[in-house]
CSV table of C-alpha atoms in Angstrom, one decimal:
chain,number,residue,atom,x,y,z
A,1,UNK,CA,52.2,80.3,-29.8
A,2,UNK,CA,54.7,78.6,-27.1
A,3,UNK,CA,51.4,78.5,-25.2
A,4,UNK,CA,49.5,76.7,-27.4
A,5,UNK,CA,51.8,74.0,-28.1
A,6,UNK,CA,51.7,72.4,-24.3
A,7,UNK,CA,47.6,72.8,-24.6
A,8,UNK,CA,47.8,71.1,-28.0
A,9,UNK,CA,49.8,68.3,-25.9
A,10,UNK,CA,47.9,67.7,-23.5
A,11,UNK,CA,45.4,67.2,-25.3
A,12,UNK,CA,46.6,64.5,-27.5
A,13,UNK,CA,48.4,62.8,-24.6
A,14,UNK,CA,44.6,62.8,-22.6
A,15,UNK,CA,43.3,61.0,-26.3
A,16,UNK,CA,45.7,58.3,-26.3
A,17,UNK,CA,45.5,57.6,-22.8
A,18,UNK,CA,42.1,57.3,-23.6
A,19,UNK,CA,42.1,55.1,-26.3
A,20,UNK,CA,44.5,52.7,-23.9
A,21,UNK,CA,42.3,52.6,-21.4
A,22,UNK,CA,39.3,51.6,-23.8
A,23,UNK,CA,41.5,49.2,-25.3
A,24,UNK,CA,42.3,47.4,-22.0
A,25,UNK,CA,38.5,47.7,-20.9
A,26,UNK,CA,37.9,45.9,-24.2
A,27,UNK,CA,40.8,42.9,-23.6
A,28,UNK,CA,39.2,42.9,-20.1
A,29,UNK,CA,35.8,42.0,-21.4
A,30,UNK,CA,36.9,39.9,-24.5
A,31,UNK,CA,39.0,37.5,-21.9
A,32,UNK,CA,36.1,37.5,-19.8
A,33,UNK,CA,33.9,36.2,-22.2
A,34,UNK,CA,36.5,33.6,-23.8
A,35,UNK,CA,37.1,32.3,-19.8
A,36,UNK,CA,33.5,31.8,-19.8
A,37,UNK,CA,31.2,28.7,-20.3
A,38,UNK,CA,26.8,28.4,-20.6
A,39,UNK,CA,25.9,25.4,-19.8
A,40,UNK,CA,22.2,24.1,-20.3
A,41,UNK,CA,21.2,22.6,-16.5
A,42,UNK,CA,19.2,19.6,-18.9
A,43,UNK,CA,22.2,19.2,-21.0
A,44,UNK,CA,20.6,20.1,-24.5
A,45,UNK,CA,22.7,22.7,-25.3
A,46,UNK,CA,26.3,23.3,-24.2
A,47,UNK,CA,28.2,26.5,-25.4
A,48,UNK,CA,32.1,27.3,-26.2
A,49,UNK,CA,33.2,30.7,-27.1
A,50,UNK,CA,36.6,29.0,-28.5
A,51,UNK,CA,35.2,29.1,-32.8
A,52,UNK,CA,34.6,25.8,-33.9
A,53,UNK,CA,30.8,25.7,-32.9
A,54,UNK,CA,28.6,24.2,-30.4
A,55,UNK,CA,27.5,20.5,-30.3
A,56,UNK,CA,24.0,20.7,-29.4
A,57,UNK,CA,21.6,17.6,-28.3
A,58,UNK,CA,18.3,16.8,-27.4
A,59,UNK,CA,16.6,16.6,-24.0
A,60,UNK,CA,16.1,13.6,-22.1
A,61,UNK,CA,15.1,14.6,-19.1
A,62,UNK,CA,12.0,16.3,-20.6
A,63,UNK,CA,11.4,12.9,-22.8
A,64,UNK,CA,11.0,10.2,-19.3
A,65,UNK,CA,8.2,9.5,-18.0
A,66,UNK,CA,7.7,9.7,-13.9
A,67,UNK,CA,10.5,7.7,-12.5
A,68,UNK,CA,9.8,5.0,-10.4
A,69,UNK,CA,12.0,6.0,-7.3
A,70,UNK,CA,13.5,2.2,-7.1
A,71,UNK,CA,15.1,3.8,-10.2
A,72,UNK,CA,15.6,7.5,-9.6
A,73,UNK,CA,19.8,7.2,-8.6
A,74,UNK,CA,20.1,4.9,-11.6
A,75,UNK,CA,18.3,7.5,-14.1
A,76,UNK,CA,19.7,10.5,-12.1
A,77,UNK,CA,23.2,9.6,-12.9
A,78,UNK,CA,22.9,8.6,-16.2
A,79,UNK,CA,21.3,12.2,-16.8
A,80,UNK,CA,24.3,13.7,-15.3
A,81,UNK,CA,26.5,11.3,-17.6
A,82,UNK,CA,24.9,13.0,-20.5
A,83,UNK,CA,25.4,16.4,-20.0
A,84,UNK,CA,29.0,15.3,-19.3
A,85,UNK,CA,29.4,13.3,-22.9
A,86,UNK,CA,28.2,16.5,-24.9
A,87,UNK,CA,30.8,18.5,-21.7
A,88,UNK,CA,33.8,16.5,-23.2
A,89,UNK,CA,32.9,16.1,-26.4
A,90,UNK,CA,32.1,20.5,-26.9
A,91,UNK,CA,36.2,20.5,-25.1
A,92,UNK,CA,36.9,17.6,-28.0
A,93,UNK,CA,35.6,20.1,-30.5
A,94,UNK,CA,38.0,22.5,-29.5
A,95,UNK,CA,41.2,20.8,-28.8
A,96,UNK,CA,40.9,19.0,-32.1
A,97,UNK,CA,40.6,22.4,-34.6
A,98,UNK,CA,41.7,21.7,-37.9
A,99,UNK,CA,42.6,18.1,-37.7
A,100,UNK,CA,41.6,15.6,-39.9
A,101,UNK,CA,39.4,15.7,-43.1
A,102,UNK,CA,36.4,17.3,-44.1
A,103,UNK,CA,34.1,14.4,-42.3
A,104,UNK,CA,36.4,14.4,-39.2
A,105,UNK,CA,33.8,16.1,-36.4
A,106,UNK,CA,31.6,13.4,-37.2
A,107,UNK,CA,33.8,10.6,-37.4
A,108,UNK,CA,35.7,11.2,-34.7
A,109,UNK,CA,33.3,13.8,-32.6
A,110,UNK,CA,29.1,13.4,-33.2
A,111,UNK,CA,29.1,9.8,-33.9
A,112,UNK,CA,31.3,8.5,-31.1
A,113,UNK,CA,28.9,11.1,-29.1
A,114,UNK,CA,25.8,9.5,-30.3
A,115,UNK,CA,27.0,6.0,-29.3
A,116,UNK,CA,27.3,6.5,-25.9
A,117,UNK,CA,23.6,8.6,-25.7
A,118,UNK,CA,22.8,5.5,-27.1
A,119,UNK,CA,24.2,3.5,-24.5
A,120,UNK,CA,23.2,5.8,-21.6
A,121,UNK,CA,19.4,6.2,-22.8
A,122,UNK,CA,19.8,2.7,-22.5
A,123,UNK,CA,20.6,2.7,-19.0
A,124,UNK,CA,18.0,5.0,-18.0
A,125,UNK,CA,15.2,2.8,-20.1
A,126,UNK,CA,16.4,-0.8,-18.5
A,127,UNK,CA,16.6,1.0,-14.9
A,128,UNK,CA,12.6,2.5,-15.5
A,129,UNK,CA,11.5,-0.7,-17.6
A,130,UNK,CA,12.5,-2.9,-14.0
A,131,UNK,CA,9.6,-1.6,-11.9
A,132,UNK,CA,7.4,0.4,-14.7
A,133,UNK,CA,6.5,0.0,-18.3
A,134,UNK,CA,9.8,1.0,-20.4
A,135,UNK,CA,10.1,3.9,-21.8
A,136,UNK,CA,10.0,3.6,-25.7
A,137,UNK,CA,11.9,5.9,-28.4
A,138,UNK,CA,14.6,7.4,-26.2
A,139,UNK,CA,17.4,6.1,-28.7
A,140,UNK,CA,15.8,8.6,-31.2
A,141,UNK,CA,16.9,11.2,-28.8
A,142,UNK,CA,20.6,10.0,-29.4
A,143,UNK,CA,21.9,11.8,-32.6
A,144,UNK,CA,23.4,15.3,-31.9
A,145,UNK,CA,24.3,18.5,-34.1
A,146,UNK,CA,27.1,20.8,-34.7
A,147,UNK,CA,26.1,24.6,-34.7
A,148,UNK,CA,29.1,25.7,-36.3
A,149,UNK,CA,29.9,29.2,-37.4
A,150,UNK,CA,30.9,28.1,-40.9
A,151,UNK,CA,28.7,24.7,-42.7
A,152,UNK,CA,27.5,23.0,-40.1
A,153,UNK,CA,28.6,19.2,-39.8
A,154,UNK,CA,25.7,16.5,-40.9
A,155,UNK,CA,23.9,15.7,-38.0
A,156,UNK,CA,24.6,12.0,-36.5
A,157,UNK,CA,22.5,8.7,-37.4
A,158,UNK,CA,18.9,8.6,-35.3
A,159,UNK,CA,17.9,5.1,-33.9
A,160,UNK,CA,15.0,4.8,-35.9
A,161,UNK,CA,13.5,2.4,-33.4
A,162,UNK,CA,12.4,2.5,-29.8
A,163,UNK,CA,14.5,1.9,-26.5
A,164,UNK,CA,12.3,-1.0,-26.0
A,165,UNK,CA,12.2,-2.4,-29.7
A,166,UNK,CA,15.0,-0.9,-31.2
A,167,UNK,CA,15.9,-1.4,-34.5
A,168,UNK,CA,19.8,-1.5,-34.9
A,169,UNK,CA,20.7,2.0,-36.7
A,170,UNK,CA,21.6,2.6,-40.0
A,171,UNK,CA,24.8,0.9,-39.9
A,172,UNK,CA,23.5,-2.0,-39.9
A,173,UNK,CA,23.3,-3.2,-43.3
A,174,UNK,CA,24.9,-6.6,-42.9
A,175,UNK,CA,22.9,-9.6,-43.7
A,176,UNK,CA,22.0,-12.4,-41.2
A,177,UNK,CA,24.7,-14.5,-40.1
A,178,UNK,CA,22.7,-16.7,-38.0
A,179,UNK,CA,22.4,-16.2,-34.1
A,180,UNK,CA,25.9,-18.2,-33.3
A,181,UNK,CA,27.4,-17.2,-36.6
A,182,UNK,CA,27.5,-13.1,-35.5
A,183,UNK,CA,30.6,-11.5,-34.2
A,184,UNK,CA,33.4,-13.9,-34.8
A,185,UNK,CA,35.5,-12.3,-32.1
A,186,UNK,CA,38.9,-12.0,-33.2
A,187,UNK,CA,39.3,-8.4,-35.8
A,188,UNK,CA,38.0,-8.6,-39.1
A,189,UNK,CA,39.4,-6.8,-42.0
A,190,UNK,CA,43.3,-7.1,-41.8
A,191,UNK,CA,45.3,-5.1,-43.7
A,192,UNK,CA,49.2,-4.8,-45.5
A,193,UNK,CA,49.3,-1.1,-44.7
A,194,UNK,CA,51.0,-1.8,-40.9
A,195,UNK,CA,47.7,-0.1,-38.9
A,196,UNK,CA,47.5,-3.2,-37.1
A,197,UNK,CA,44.2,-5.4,-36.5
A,198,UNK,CA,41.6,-4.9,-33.8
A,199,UNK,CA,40.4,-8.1,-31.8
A,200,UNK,CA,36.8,-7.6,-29.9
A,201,UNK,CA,35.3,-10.5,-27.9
A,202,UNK,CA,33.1,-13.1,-29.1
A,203,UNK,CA,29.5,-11.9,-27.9
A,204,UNK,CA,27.7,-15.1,-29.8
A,205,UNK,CA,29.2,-18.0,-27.7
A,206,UNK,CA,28.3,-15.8,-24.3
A,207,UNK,CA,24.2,-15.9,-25.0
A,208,UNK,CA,22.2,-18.0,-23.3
A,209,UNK,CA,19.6,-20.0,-24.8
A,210,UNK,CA,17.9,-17.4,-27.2
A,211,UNK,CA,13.9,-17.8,-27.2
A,212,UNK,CA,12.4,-17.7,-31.1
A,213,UNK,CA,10.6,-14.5,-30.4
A,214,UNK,CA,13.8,-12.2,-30.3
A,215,UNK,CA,15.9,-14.8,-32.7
A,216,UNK,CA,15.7,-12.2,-35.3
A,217,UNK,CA,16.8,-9.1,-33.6
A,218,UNK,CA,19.7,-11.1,-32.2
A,219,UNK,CA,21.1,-12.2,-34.8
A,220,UNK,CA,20.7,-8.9,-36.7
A,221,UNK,CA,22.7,-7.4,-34.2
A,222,UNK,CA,24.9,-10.1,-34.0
A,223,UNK,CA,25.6,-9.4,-37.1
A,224,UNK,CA,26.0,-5.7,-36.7
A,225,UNK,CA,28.7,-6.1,-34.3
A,226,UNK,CA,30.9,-8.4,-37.6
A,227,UNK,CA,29.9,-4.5,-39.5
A,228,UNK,CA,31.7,-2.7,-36.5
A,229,UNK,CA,34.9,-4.1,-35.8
A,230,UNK,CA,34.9,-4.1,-40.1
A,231,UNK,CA,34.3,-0.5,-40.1
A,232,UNK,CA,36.9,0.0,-37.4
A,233,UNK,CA,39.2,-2.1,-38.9
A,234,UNK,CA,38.8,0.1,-42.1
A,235,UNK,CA,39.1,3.3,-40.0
A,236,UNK,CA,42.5,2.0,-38.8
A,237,UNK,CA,44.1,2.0,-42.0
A,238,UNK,CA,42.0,5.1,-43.6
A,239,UNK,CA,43.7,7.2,-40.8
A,240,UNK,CA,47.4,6.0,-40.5
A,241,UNK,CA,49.6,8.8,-39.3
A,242,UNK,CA,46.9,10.9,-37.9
A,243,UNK,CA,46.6,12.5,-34.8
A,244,UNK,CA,48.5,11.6,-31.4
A,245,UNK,CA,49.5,8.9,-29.5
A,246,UNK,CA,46.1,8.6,-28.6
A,247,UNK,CA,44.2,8.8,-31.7
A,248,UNK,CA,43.3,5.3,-31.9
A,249,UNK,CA,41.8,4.8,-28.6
A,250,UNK,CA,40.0,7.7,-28.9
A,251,UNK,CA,39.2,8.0,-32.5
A,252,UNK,CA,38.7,4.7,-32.7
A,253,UNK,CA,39.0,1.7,-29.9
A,254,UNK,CA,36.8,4.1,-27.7
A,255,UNK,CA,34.0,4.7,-30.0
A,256,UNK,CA,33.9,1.2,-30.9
A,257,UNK,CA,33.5,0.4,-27.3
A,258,UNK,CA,30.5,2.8,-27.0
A,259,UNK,CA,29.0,1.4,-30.0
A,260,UNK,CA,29.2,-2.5,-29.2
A,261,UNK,CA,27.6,-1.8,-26.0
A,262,UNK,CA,24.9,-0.5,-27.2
A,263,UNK,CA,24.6,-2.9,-29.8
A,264,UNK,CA,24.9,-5.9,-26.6
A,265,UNK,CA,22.4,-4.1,-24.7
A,266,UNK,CA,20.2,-4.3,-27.5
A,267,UNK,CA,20.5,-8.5,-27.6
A,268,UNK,CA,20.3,-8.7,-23.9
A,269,UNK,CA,16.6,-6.6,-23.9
A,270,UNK,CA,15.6,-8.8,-26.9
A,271,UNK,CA,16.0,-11.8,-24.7
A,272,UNK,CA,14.9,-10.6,-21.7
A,273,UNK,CA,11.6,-9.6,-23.4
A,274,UNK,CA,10.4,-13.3,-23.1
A,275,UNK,CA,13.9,-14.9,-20.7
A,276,UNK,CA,16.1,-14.2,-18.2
A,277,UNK,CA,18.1,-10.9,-19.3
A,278,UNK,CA,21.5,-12.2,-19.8
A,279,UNK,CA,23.8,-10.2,-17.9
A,280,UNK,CA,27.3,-9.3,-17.7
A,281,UNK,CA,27.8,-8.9,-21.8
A,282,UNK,CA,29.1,-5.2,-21.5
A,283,UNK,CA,32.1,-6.6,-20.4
A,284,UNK,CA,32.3,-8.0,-23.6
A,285,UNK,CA,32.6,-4.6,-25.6
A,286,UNK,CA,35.8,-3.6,-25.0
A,287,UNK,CA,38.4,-4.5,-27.9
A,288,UNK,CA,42.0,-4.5,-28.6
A,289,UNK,CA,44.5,-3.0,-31.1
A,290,UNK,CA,46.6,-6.3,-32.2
A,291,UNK,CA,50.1,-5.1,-34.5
């Protein structure tokens, strides 16, 4: 029996160093994977391992037709600017767990990330439409998804309209204003609550001479640019006291930005269809947060 005893614990001793080392194997691999990021080459589909999903977009690339090669550094870049907007907006996703309310991944994550597809599709269509026939639809490749392990968010507005003709998106349910009447400039909306106010340039007292062919589309985005500083303005004082020092400018300021530029690019295609393309009215979309 004294025998035994040493055999018996040895044996357990060779079992839990065992278990240890399949234990550490297991941490090994786990940390491994976490450390890890799959990224699509085209961009459609970029993958976290961190819990809160994966933001998942079309393909552009696959969507172009041949590239004129006056055009191809223009469209390369702008290809490469996509896969890095869904890059930062899958880290977004993870730095920004459990903030915010039940709509806060698309408020604050898929629709700020669907305005500046928008605006880069843009790009790439004005850069091929210079020396070739523009490429039509690509704004319908805009909207992106969540692929979330629990309910996945409610995908992002689609441009209903082509890159060449687009209609503005579903936001844009304001009325006509008339083509100097759009955009007022100074922050709509102002509230009691403290938020502040934000102030966007005037965009209507920038256009040239606007020919009667693209009147209408002007002044309907004209008018959608009044709707976003509005539903900015309103965003300001539905999120007091959330988030960091930064929440505004990038919950807010930021994705107006994206989304005025778009909207500008829009008017400045609609004119050029039949006139000089204005230029220069990006600088325009940039706004302020007034106290």
């Amino acid at each position: 029996m004294s025998r035994a005893l040493p055999k018996y614990n040895k044996r357990r001793v060779g079992l839990a160093g065992g278990a240890a080392a399949v234990a550490l194997t297991g941490a090994v691999i786990a940390g491994t994977a976490l450390a890890g990021e799959s990224s699509d080459g085209g961009g459609a589909d970029v993958r976290t391992l961190a819990g809160p999903g994966t933001i998942s977009c079309p393909d552009v690339a696959s969507q172009l037709p041949a590239v004129p090669a006056s055009a191809q550094a223009e469209v390369t870049r702008n290809l490469a600017l996509l896969d890095q907007q869904i890059a930062e907006a899958n880290k977004r996703l993870v730095d920004t767990v459990g903030q915010g309310g039940p709509n806060f991944v698309q408020n604050a994550i898929l629709g700020p990330l669907e305005d500046k597809r928008i605006a880069t599709v843009n790009r790439i269509a004005t850069a091929i439409g210079r020396t070739a026939d523009r490429p039509a639809g690509l704004d319908s490749l805009a909207a992106c998804s969540l692929d979330a392990q629990g309910d996945p968010a409610a995908p992002g507005q689609e441009e209903t309209g082509g890159a060449g003709t687009a209609a503005p998106p579903a936001e844009d349910a304001g009325g006509d204003t008339g083509a100097g009447g759009g955009d007022a400039g100074a922050g709509q909306g102002g509230d009691a609550s403290g938020a502040g106010t934000i102030s966007c340039p005037d965009v209507a007292s920038q256009l040239p001479a606007v020919p009667a062919s693209a009147q209408a589309e002007v002044t309907r985005n004209l008018a959608l640019l009044d709707q976003q500083i509005a539903e900015a303005n309103k965003r300001l004082v539905d999120t007091v006291g959330q988030g960091g020092p930064n929440f505004v400018q990038n919950a807010i300021l930021g994705p107006l930005e994206d989304k005025r530029i778009a909207t500008v690019n829009r008017i400045a295609t609609a004119i050029g269809r039949t006139a000089d393309r204005p230029a220069g009215l990006d600088s325009l979309a940039a706004c302020t947060l007034t106290k």
